DNA sequence: AATCCGTGGAA
DNA sequence: TTTCCAAGGAT
């Protein structure tokens, strides 16, 4: 792969790095010596999940499963149980699948190549590049929602980023990165941190921003965006809520549970049945015998 | 491309 | 109280 070496705003990276050196949070997965496996676990846990909720689960997870092989040696249900209430429990299942794939295909070693990372379950365009950059110190554009929002504002002058990430977005962010791989990796972490702490979604703290003087959005008068797209529905009453309740019962149970116990979490039988069937379909729940359920083996 | 997939804190 | 949204991925 060939990288662009020109930079449209060569000073941006330096400003962000200087700010990062002073303002960055002390997050354990950024400490030197953090294994690629630990970085991967952090990235998957952080998908759509705030840092403060990830921290204790990440610590416990790695204390119990310090290597992919350690996790792969246990039932997938143990991963789902250890996931706790982080949300989107399919991530736990995929992390277990990824650990298994790493053991089977990579001798238990997290691969450093982007293409190999992309084949792992639960590892998409963002997570693969995050691992390649943060664990292996390679030069890749690491574009999450923070970076997209920061880029939309500082460079494009727009209040909000586009809904989806395109290849052109990746290329555009790549142009912001310095040529040196180690510095590029640190710049990516800094861009994410700035988006997470200063250039936040609802009320950006522009006075604290190192890019204030060159921000295209501020220069344009900080025009309001179109606002968030209306969510089709809230959370209460959805299948997601029912699935969450069902899985919570199984997570907290040390033994298989009867259907009668699961039936108590939701009154409406059709939706309840649909939710349970969905969990089984997803591999998050196993039916050991008719009417008896547990986390998967 | 649009939708689905959890959870809980902050405003 | 309700709404927003948080280091996305799979289909």
mmCIF file of C-alpha atoms (C1' of nucleotides) in Angstrom:
data_model
loop_
_atom_site.group_PDB
_atom_site.id
_atom_site.type_symbol
_atom_site.label_atom_id
_atom_site.label_comp_id
_atom_site.label_asym_id
_atom_site.label_seq_id
_atom_site.Cartn_x
_atom_site.Cartn_y
_atom_site.Cartn_z
ATOM 1 C CA UNK A 1 0.000 0.000 0.000
ATOM 2 C CA UNK A 2 1.241 3.481 -0.844
ATOM 3 C CA UNK A 3 0.746 6.381 1.489
ATOM 4 C CA UNK A 4 0.258 9.997 0.622
ATOM 5 C CA UNK A 5 3.120 11.993 1.992
ATOM 6 C CA UNK A 6 1.785 15.468 1.323
ATOM 7 C CA UNK A 7 0.022 17.244 4.116
ATOM 8 C CA UNK A 8 -2.615 19.875 3.594
ATOM 9 C CA UNK A 9 -2.172 21.299 7.093
ATOM 10 C CA UNK A 10 1.262 20.246 8.281
ATOM 11 C CA UNK A 11 0.991 22.190 11.520
ATOM 12 C CA UNK A 12 -2.180 20.450 12.666
ATOM 13 C CA UNK A 13 -0.426 17.282 13.722
ATOM 14 C CA UNK A 14 2.134 19.153 15.799
ATOM 15 C CA UNK A 15 -0.495 21.236 17.562
ATOM 16 C CA UNK A 16 -2.513 18.179 18.425
ATOM 17 C CA UNK A 17 0.553 16.286 19.635
ATOM 18 C CA UNK A 18 1.604 19.163 21.883
ATOM 19 C CA UNK A 19 -1.877 19.276 23.380
ATOM 20 C CA UNK A 20 -1.910 15.480 23.791
ATOM 21 C CA UNK A 21 1.347 15.542 25.737
ATOM 22 C CA UNK A 22 -0.291 17.745 28.356
ATOM 23 C CA UNK A 23 -3.968 16.771 28.332
ATOM 24 C CA UNK A 24 -4.117 13.057 27.527
ATOM 25 C CA UNK A 25 -5.853 10.771 29.990
ATOM 26 C CA UNK A 26 -3.735 8.063 31.564
ATOM 27 C CA UNK A 27 -5.451 5.038 30.053
ATOM 28 C CA UNK A 28 -3.902 1.646 30.857
ATOM 29 C CA UNK A 29 -4.098 0.267 27.322
ATOM 30 C CA UNK A 30 -1.803 3.096 26.221
ATOM 31 C CA UNK A 31 0.941 2.122 28.623
ATOM 32 C CA UNK A 32 4.181 0.869 27.055
ATOM 33 C CA UNK A 33 4.318 -2.892 27.030
ATOM 34 C CA UNK A 34 0.590 -3.392 26.594
ATOM 35 C CA UNK A 35 0.228 -6.538 24.500
ATOM 36 C CA UNK A 36 -1.522 -6.501 21.112
ATOM 37 C CA UNK A 37 -4.147 -8.799 22.627
ATOM 38 C CA UNK A 38 -4.819 -6.306 25.401
ATOM 39 C CA UNK A 39 -5.081 -3.517 22.831
ATOM 40 C CA UNK A 40 -7.516 -5.566 20.759
ATOM 41 C CA UNK A 41 -9.651 -6.274 23.810
ATOM 42 C CA UNK A 42 -9.727 -2.579 24.670
ATOM 43 C CA UNK A 43 -10.721 -1.571 21.154
ATOM 44 C CA UNK A 44 -13.577 -4.063 20.972
ATOM 45 C CA UNK A 45 -14.847 -3.088 24.418
ATOM 46 C CA UNK A 46 -14.673 0.592 23.512
ATOM 47 C CA UNK A 47 -16.924 0.177 20.478
ATOM 48 C CA UNK A 48 -19.934 2.364 21.291
ATOM 49 C CA UNK A 49 -19.020 2.206 24.979
ATOM 50 C CA UNK A 50 -17.626 4.949 27.251
ATOM 51 C CA UNK A 51 -14.092 4.615 28.616
ATOM 52 C CA UNK A 52 -15.165 4.755 32.264
ATOM 53 C CA UNK A 53 -17.344 1.687 31.888
ATOM 54 C CA UNK A 54 -14.703 -0.266 30.000
ATOM 55 C CA UNK A 55 -11.849 0.235 32.466
ATOM 56 C CA UNK A 56 -12.800 -2.278 35.213
ATOM 57 C CA UNK A 57 -14.026 -4.927 32.785
ATOM 58 C CA UNK A 58 -10.853 -4.667 30.711
ATOM 59 C CA UNK A 59 -8.681 -5.100 33.821
ATOM 60 C CA UNK A 60 -10.585 -8.160 34.993
ATOM 61 C CA UNK A 61 -10.720 -9.662 31.514
ATOM 62 C CA UNK A 62 -6.954 -9.499 30.993
ATOM 63 C CA UNK A 63 -6.193 -10.700 34.491
ATOM 64 C CA UNK A 64 -8.245 -13.799 33.714
ATOM 65 C CA UNK A 65 -7.309 -14.218 30.044
ATOM 66 C CA UNK A 66 -3.862 -12.691 29.457
ATOM 67 C CA UNK A 67 -3.554 -14.347 26.036
ATOM 68 C CA UNK A 68 -5.885 -15.297 23.177
ATOM 69 C CA UNK A 69 -5.186 -18.957 23.939
ATOM 70 C CA UNK A 70 -6.385 -18.529 27.514
ATOM 71 C CA UNK A 71 -9.726 -17.194 26.337
ATOM 72 C CA UNK A 72 -10.080 -19.699 23.503
ATOM 73 C CA UNK A 73 -9.633 -22.528 26.000
ATOM 74 C CA UNK A 74 -12.840 -21.577 27.811
ATOM 75 C CA UNK A 75 -16.485 -21.754 26.739
ATOM 76 C CA UNK A 76 -17.796 -18.754 24.813
ATOM 77 C CA UNK A 77 -20.389 -18.339 27.540
ATOM 78 C CA UNK A 78 -17.658 -17.408 29.994
ATOM 79 C CA UNK A 79 -16.725 -14.504 27.740
ATOM 80 C CA UNK A 80 -20.348 -13.422 27.620
ATOM 81 C CA UNK A 81 -20.562 -13.637 31.404
ATOM 82 C CA UNK A 82 -17.347 -11.666 31.945
ATOM 83 C CA UNK A 83 -18.633 -9.040 29.520
ATOM 84 C CA UNK A 84 -21.107 -8.059 32.195
ATOM 85 C CA UNK A 85 -23.264 -5.074 31.360
ATOM 86 C CA UNK A 86 -20.996 -3.432 28.796
ATOM 87 C CA UNK A 87 -23.715 -3.831 26.185
ATOM 88 C CA UNK A 88 -23.766 -5.356 22.717
ATOM 89 C CA UNK A 89 -22.800 -8.796 24.091
ATOM 90 C CA UNK A 90 -22.246 -10.143 20.593
ATOM 91 C CA UNK A 91 -18.903 -8.379 20.914
ATOM 92 C CA UNK A 92 -17.936 -10.823 23.661
ATOM 93 C CA UNK A 93 -18.853 -13.739 21.450
ATOM 94 C CA UNK A 94 -16.828 -12.340 18.561
ATOM 95 C CA UNK A 95 -13.856 -11.659 20.789
ATOM 96 C CA UNK A 96 -13.945 -15.310 21.778
ATOM 97 C CA UNK A 97 -14.210 -16.270 18.107
ATOM 98 C CA UNK A 98 -11.325 -13.958 17.273
ATOM 99 C CA UNK A 99 -9.191 -15.541 20.004
ATOM 100 C CA UNK A 100 -10.012 -18.967 18.616
ATOM 101 C CA UNK A 101 -9.110 -17.870 15.095
ATOM 102 C CA UNK A 102 -5.810 -16.427 16.301
ATOM 103 C CA UNK A 103 -4.947 -19.711 17.994
ATOM 104 C CA UNK A 104 -5.923 -21.777 14.968
ATOM 105 C CA UNK A 105 -4.518 -19.604 12.195
ATOM 106 C CA UNK A 106 -1.773 -17.527 13.791
ATOM 107 C CA UNK A 107 -0.270 -19.812 16.409
ATOM 108 C CA UNK A 108 -1.880 -17.792 19.166
ATOM 109 C CA UNK A 109 -0.171 -14.548 18.153
ATOM 110 C CA UNK A 110 -2.232 -11.490 17.205
ATOM 111 C CA UNK A 111 -1.238 -10.743 13.594
ATOM 112 C CA UNK A 112 0.300 -7.381 12.773
ATOM 113 C CA UNK A 113 -0.896 -7.213 9.171
ATOM 114 C CA UNK A 114 -3.978 -5.105 8.520
ATOM 115 C CA UNK A 115 -5.499 -7.638 6.129
ATOM 116 C CA UNK A 116 -5.115 -10.435 8.654
ATOM 117 C CA UNK A 117 -6.671 -8.324 11.395
ATOM 118 C CA UNK A 118 -9.623 -7.523 9.158
ATOM 119 C CA UNK A 119 -10.495 -11.208 8.851
ATOM 120 C CA UNK A 120 -11.011 -11.571 12.608
ATOM 121 C CA UNK A 121 -14.621 -11.689 13.844
ATOM 122 C CA UNK A 122 -15.773 -8.370 15.254
ATOM 123 C CA UNK A 123 -12.796 -6.526 13.794
ATOM 124 C CA UNK A 124 -13.807 -3.968 11.163
ATOM 125 C CA UNK A 125 -12.169 -1.060 9.387
ATOM 126 C CA UNK A 126 -11.734 0.973 12.548
ATOM 127 C CA UNK A 127 -10.607 -1.721 14.983
ATOM 128 C CA UNK A 128 -8.148 -3.331 12.576
ATOM 129 C CA UNK A 129 -6.369 -0.018 11.989
ATOM 130 C CA UNK A 130 -6.481 0.876 15.660
ATOM 131 C CA UNK A 131 -4.689 -2.362 16.557
ATOM 132 C CA UNK A 132 -2.186 -1.979 13.726
ATOM 133 C CA UNK A 133 -1.437 1.574 14.802
ATOM 134 C CA UNK A 134 -1.600 1.405 18.601
ATOM 135 C CA UNK A 135 -0.252 -2.092 19.191
ATOM 136 C CA UNK A 136 2.168 -2.382 16.269
ATOM 137 C CA UNK A 137 2.950 1.318 15.785
ATOM 138 C CA UNK A 138 2.171 1.270 12.073
ATOM 139 C CA UNK A 139 1.052 4.223 9.996
ATOM 140 C CA UNK A 140 -2.683 3.863 9.312
ATOM 141 C CA UNK A 141 -5.561 6.319 9.405
ATOM 142 C CA UNK A 142 -7.532 5.441 12.536
ATOM 143 C CA UNK A 143 -10.923 6.971 11.944
ATOM 144 C CA UNK A 144 -13.539 6.689 14.624
ATOM 145 C CA UNK A 145 -16.460 8.994 15.343
ATOM 146 C CA UNK A 146 -14.196 11.384 17.271
ATOM 147 C CA UNK A 147 -11.797 11.787 14.368
ATOM 148 C CA UNK A 148 -14.617 12.112 11.862
ATOM 149 C CA UNK A 149 -16.233 14.865 13.913
ATOM 150 C CA UNK A 150 -12.927 16.652 14.431
ATOM 151 C CA UNK A 151 -12.127 16.471 10.735
ATOM 152 C CA UNK A 152 -15.600 17.638 9.713
ATOM 153 C CA UNK A 153 -15.251 20.704 11.899
ATOM 154 C CA UNK A 154 -11.583 21.683 11.797
ATOM 155 C CA UNK A 155 -10.965 20.912 8.137
ATOM 156 C CA UNK A 156 -14.323 20.970 6.380
ATOM 157 C CA UNK A 157 -16.086 23.586 8.473
ATOM 158 C CA UNK A 158 -19.122 21.398 9.027
ATOM 159 C CA UNK A 159 -20.840 20.959 12.386
ATOM 160 C CA UNK A 160 -21.353 17.227 12.033
ATOM 161 C CA UNK A 161 -19.547 14.383 10.269
ATOM 162 C CA UNK A 162 -21.186 12.262 7.578
ATOM 163 C CA UNK A 163 -23.133 9.286 8.865
ATOM 164 C CA UNK A 164 -20.792 6.695 7.393
ATOM 165 C CA UNK A 165 -17.056 6.423 6.852
ATOM 166 C CA UNK A 166 -15.891 6.332 3.245
ATOM 167 C CA UNK A 167 -12.566 5.384 1.753
ATOM 168 C CA UNK A 168 -12.041 9.032 0.937
ATOM 169 C CA UNK A 169 -12.414 9.869 4.616
ATOM 170 C CA UNK A 170 -9.631 7.419 5.403
ATOM 171 C CA UNK A 171 -7.416 8.897 2.712
ATOM 172 C CA UNK A 172 -8.139 12.422 3.916
ATOM 173 C CA UNK A 173 -7.175 11.595 7.487
ATOM 174 C CA UNK A 174 -4.095 9.748 6.254
ATOM 175 C CA UNK A 175 -2.918 13.013 4.728
ATOM 176 C CA UNK A 176 -2.970 14.624 8.145
ATOM 177 C CA UNK A 177 -0.591 12.039 9.555
ATOM 178 C CA UNK A 178 3.176 12.569 9.631
ATOM 179 C CA UNK A 179 5.369 10.260 7.569
ATOM 180 C CA UNK A 180 7.030 8.623 10.553
ATOM 181 C CA UNK A 181 5.006 5.620 11.683
ATOM 182 C CA UNK A 182 5.513 6.031 15.438
ATOM 183 C CA UNK A 183 4.606 9.712 15.295
ATOM 184 C CA UNK A 184 1.641 8.909 13.100
ATOM 185 C CA UNK A 185 0.334 6.394 15.632
ATOM 186 C CA UNK A 186 0.665 8.932 18.409
ATOM 187 C CA UNK A 187 -1.068 11.539 16.260
ATOM 188 C CA UNK A 188 -3.998 9.202 15.725
ATOM 189 C CA UNK A 189 -4.340 8.691 19.467
ATOM 190 C CA UNK A 190 -4.131 12.455 19.920
ATOM 191 C CA UNK A 191 -6.822 13.158 17.319
ATOM 192 C CA UNK A 192 -9.153 10.685 19.000
ATOM 193 C CA UNK A 193 -8.444 12.132 22.407
ATOM 194 C CA UNK A 194 -9.077 15.676 21.227
ATOM 195 C CA UNK A 195 -12.385 14.593 19.738
ATOM 196 C CA UNK A 196 -13.311 12.762 22.914
ATOM 197 C CA UNK A 197 -12.387 15.503 25.390
ATOM 198 C CA UNK A 198 -12.665 18.829 23.565
ATOM 199 C CA UNK A 199 -14.294 18.585 20.147
ATOM 200 C CA UNK A 200 -17.241 16.705 21.645
ATOM 201 C CA UNK A 201 -20.570 16.163 19.960
ATOM 202 C CA UNK A 202 -22.982 18.315 21.906
ATOM 203 C CA UNK A 203 -21.105 21.220 23.459
ATOM 204 C CA UNK A 204 -17.556 21.528 22.095
ATOM 205 C CA UNK A 205 -15.056 23.199 24.423
ATOM 206 C CA UNK A 206 -13.533 25.374 21.753
ATOM 207 C CA UNK A 207 -11.648 27.723 24.115
ATOM 208 C CA UNK A 208 -9.574 24.723 25.221
ATOM 209 C CA UNK A 209 -8.863 23.532 21.692
ATOM 210 C CA UNK A 210 -5.345 23.750 20.232
ATOM 211 C CA UNK A 211 -6.901 24.049 16.770
ATOM 212 C CA UNK A 212 -9.096 27.031 17.651
ATOM 213 C CA UNK A 213 -7.007 29.396 15.557
ATOM 214 C CA UNK A 214 -7.259 27.308 12.414
ATOM 215 C CA UNK A 215 -10.627 25.595 12.785
ATOM 216 C CA UNK A 216 -12.723 25.977 9.640
ATOM 217 C CA UNK A 217 -15.957 25.551 11.586
ATOM 218 C CA UNK A 218 -15.087 28.272 14.091
ATOM 219 C CA UNK A 219 -13.901 30.514 11.249
ATOM 220 C CA UNK A 220 -17.325 30.077 9.660
ATOM 221 C CA UNK A 221 -19.009 31.224 12.858
ATOM 222 C CA UNK A 222 -19.664 27.753 14.288
ATOM 223 C CA UNK A 223 -22.862 27.222 12.277
ATOM 224 C CA UNK A 224 -25.354 24.798 13.756
ATOM 225 C CA UNK A 225 -25.710 21.434 12.104
ATOM 226 C CA UNK A 226 -28.877 19.750 11.030
ATOM 227 C CA UNK A 227 -28.972 17.996 14.372
ATOM 228 C CA UNK A 228 -29.105 14.287 14.989
ATOM 229 C CA UNK A 229 -31.242 12.159 12.733
ATOM 230 C CA UNK A 230 -34.411 11.169 14.519
ATOM 231 C CA UNK A 231 -34.027 7.765 16.046
ATOM 232 C CA UNK A 232 -36.693 5.399 14.733
ATOM 233 C CA UNK A 233 -37.565 4.425 18.279
ATOM 234 C CA UNK A 234 -36.371 4.651 21.824
ATOM 235 C CA UNK A 235 -34.987 1.774 23.819
ATOM 236 C CA UNK A 236 -37.871 0.990 26.135
ATOM 237 C CA UNK A 237 -40.090 -1.701 24.695
ATOM 238 C CA UNK A 238 -37.688 -2.841 22.012
ATOM 239 C CA UNK A 239 -36.412 -6.330 21.368
ATOM 240 C CA UNK A 240 -33.043 -5.068 22.521
ATOM 241 C CA UNK A 241 -34.384 -4.371 25.964
ATOM 242 C CA UNK A 242 -35.994 -7.803 26.157
ATOM 243 C CA UNK A 243 -32.819 -9.505 24.962
ATOM 244 C CA UNK A 244 -30.873 -7.584 27.557
ATOM 245 C CA UNK A 245 -33.134 -8.765 30.357
ATOM 246 C CA UNK A 246 -33.088 -12.371 29.208
ATOM 247 C CA UNK A 247 -29.327 -12.441 28.931
ATOM 248 C CA UNK A 248 -28.932 -10.766 32.327
ATOM 249 C CA UNK A 249 -30.776 -13.679 33.934
ATOM 250 C CA UNK A 250 -28.491 -16.209 32.271
ATOM 251 C CA UNK A 251 -25.343 -14.206 33.055
ATOM 252 C CA UNK A 252 -26.212 -14.097 36.726
ATOM 253 C CA UNK A 253 -27.125 -17.773 36.929
ATOM 254 C CA UNK A 254 -24.447 -20.335 37.697
ATOM 255 C CA UNK A 255 -26.680 -23.143 36.498
ATOM 256 C CA UNK A 256 -29.004 -23.673 33.518
ATOM 257 C CA UNK A 257 -32.361 -21.979 33.982
ATOM 258 C CA UNK A 258 -35.875 -23.085 33.168
ATOM 259 C CA UNK A 259 -37.963 -21.190 30.667
ATOM 260 C CA UNK A 260 -40.402 -20.267 33.409
ATOM 261 C CA UNK A 261 -37.735 -18.102 34.997
ATOM 262 C CA UNK A 262 -36.982 -16.358 31.733
ATOM 263 C CA UNK A 263 -40.682 -15.752 31.139
ATOM 264 C CA UNK A 264 -40.792 -13.490 34.167
ATOM 265 C CA UNK A 265 -38.643 -10.786 32.586
ATOM 266 C CA UNK A 266 -41.238 -9.717 29.991
ATOM 267 C CA UNK A 267 -45.010 -9.927 29.844
ATOM 268 C CA UNK A 268 -45.667 -9.963 26.127
ATOM 269 C CA UNK A 269 -45.130 -13.585 25.001
ATOM 270 C CA UNK A 270 -44.650 -13.025 21.261
ATOM 271 C CA UNK A 271 -41.895 -10.459 21.700
ATOM 272 C CA UNK A 272 -40.366 -12.506 24.492
ATOM 273 C CA UNK A 273 -40.213 -15.564 22.273
ATOM 274 C CA UNK A 274 -38.779 -13.584 19.403
ATOM 275 C CA UNK A 275 -36.067 -12.143 21.626
ATOM 276 C CA UNK A 276 -35.063 -15.523 23.018
ATOM 277 C CA UNK A 277 -35.032 -17.068 19.559
ATOM 278 C CA UNK A 278 -32.842 -14.219 18.404
ATOM 279 C CA UNK A 279 -30.373 -14.783 21.211
ATOM 280 C CA UNK A 280 -30.198 -18.477 20.343
ATOM 281 C CA UNK A 281 -29.804 -17.634 16.666
ATOM 282 C CA UNK A 282 -26.932 -15.307 17.528
ATOM 283 C CA UNK A 283 -25.215 -17.970 19.616
ATOM 284 C CA UNK A 284 -25.543 -15.964 22.814
ATOM 285 C CA UNK A 285 -27.871 -18.523 24.410
ATOM 286 C CA UNK A 286 -27.913 -22.325 24.191
ATOM 287 C CA UNK A 287 -30.995 -24.488 24.683
ATOM 288 C CA UNK A 288 -29.605 -27.501 26.517
ATOM 289 C CA UNK A 289 -32.872 -29.396 26.421
ATOM 290 C CA UNK A 290 -36.456 -28.333 25.696
ATOM 291 C CA UNK A 291 -37.187 -25.381 27.966
ATOM 292 C CA UNK A 292 -33.750 -25.287 29.629
ATOM 293 C CA UNK A 293 -31.281 -22.563 28.738
ATOM 294 C CA UNK A 294 -27.743 -21.432 29.536
ATOM 295 C CA UNK A 295 -24.921 -19.357 28.168
ATOM 296 C CA UNK A 296 -23.202 -21.156 25.266
ATOM 297 C CA UNK A 297 -20.516 -23.779 25.775
ATOM 298 C "C1'" DA B 1 -27.792 2.065 2.514
ATOM 299 C "C1'" DA B 2 -30.523 1.232 6.323
ATOM 300 C "C1'" DT B 3 -31.239 -1.333 10.327
ATOM 301 C "C1'" DC B 4 -30.197 -3.998 14.109
ATOM 302 C "C1'" DC B 5 -27.451 -4.899 18.040
ATOM 303 C "C1'" DG B 6 -27.191 -2.894 25.053
ATOM 304 C "C1'" DT B 7 -26.338 0.013 28.627
ATOM 305 C "C1'" DG B 8 -26.107 3.851 31.564
ATOM 306 C "C1'" DG B 9 -24.389 8.625 32.496
ATOM 307 C "C1'" DA B 10 -24.962 13.467 31.428
ATOM 308 C "C1'" DA B 11 -27.494 17.491 30.110
ATOM 309 C "C1'" DT C 1 -38.344 13.619 32.357
ATOM 310 C "C1'" DT C 2 -36.626 12.726 27.872
ATOM 311 C "C1'" DT C 3 -33.027 12.867 24.723
ATOM 312 C "C1'" DC C 4 -28.465 12.284 23.307
ATOM 313 C "C1'" DC C 5 -24.617 9.637 22.662
ATOM 314 C "C1'" DA C 6 -20.441 6.735 23.675
ATOM 315 C "C1'" DA C 7 -12.800 4.223 20.374
ATOM 316 C "C1'" DG C 8 -18.408 0.078 15.376
ATOM 317 C "C1'" DG C 9 -19.563 -4.308 13.060
ATOM 318 C "C1'" DA C 10 -22.452 -7.335 10.442
ATOM 319 C "C1'" DT C 11 -25.978 -8.021 7.325
#
